[in-house]
């Protein structure tokens, strides 16, 4: 009789996803705030012009995320992670060689294209195919990598100050090739999507492969487009992403504008994703115990309350309130959108549906950063926009409340 492995292989997939998420989120999504002011200082570009690269990244992700969802359901996760890691590495190197605004935008588009192959849609789909009962916990552990990416921000600030922003970006590209490609080979498809970690899966269960899963789930995929709950989730996520991308892109420029030193602002920027880990674990656990719609509303409420405190971040204790609420809230939503899709529509079309949801959310993410840059360029302050975003999060809570509980 063949011996069962001591560690269920799905957890190795979770670990690989965790490490890739840590690097890409820390270097690209959360870490860009550390490059913001040095790039403005060298080229003399406006805050709006530099912020626009995040909108362009969102445009590329909005196009590629649904495509990635289709590709991962058809071909599996490994090929996309390998290709994405190679492209992200090249994008970082080209970004470090930037000589013009056009090249700056082009390198960021390439980065976004590659990130679509090795971040949320692909990694969450890979994990979702290995777990069913414990989907909330598994996604929570994997997605903690996005929060742990905050550990890179103080290192980025130090490297930029010591070696320059160009050398730092080139090194990030080289390290992406050295780390991301080997980790891509760890990811593989689950031969039994119903196993969920049992060491000896029942013999009567059929073995399914990515192509078969896609073939048997087309009806469910098509029916989701007439489901009001699916589009309510998409709209709420677009609003949330508009707020989130604006905050994480401008957190260091905002804090600098109200008197914080660059080193302190960098530590706060690092604390944002790190503090989100509590929400990824906590809300992931709650999603396995309580109604996911209610848990999602609570996560949105955390973000709203934290953002309200952020408007008065000059008061040190309110900055602590922001860090205690906003990051855990958005960390929880990262888990909950996948868990809600898995609950309502199953695993067969999970990649495509998550890709569409990510693409829709990216449309909101295109608006937030350049809007924040324009507000600062025009009025020299950020606070009025943060207050408007508080109202936006309140609207998101109302939209999530309309999602019907799964049968």
mmCIF file of C-alpha atoms in Angstrom, residues 28 42 50-51 178 233 341 344 400:
data_model
loop_
_atom_site.group_PDB
_atom_site.id
_atom_site.type_symbol
_atom_site.label_atom_id
_atom_site.label_comp_id
_atom_site.label_asym_id
_atom_site.label_seq_id
_atom_site.Cartn_x
_atom_site.Cartn_y
_atom_site.Cartn_z
ATOM 1 C CA UNK A 28 4.899 46.434 -6.791
ATOM 2 C CA UNK A 42 14.262 63.419 -10.545
ATOM 3 C CA UNK A 50 3.099 59.569 -11.627
ATOM 4 C CA UNK A 51 -0.204 58.325 -10.172
ATOM 5 C CA UNK A 178 15.613 33.918 -9.214
ATOM 6 C CA UNK A 233 -20.138 41.789 -5.458
ATOM 7 C CA UNK A 341 -17.493 33.133 -5.232
ATOM 8 C CA UNK A 344 -22.090 30.664 -4.611
ATOM 9 C CA UNK A 400 -22.882 43.973 -0.140
#
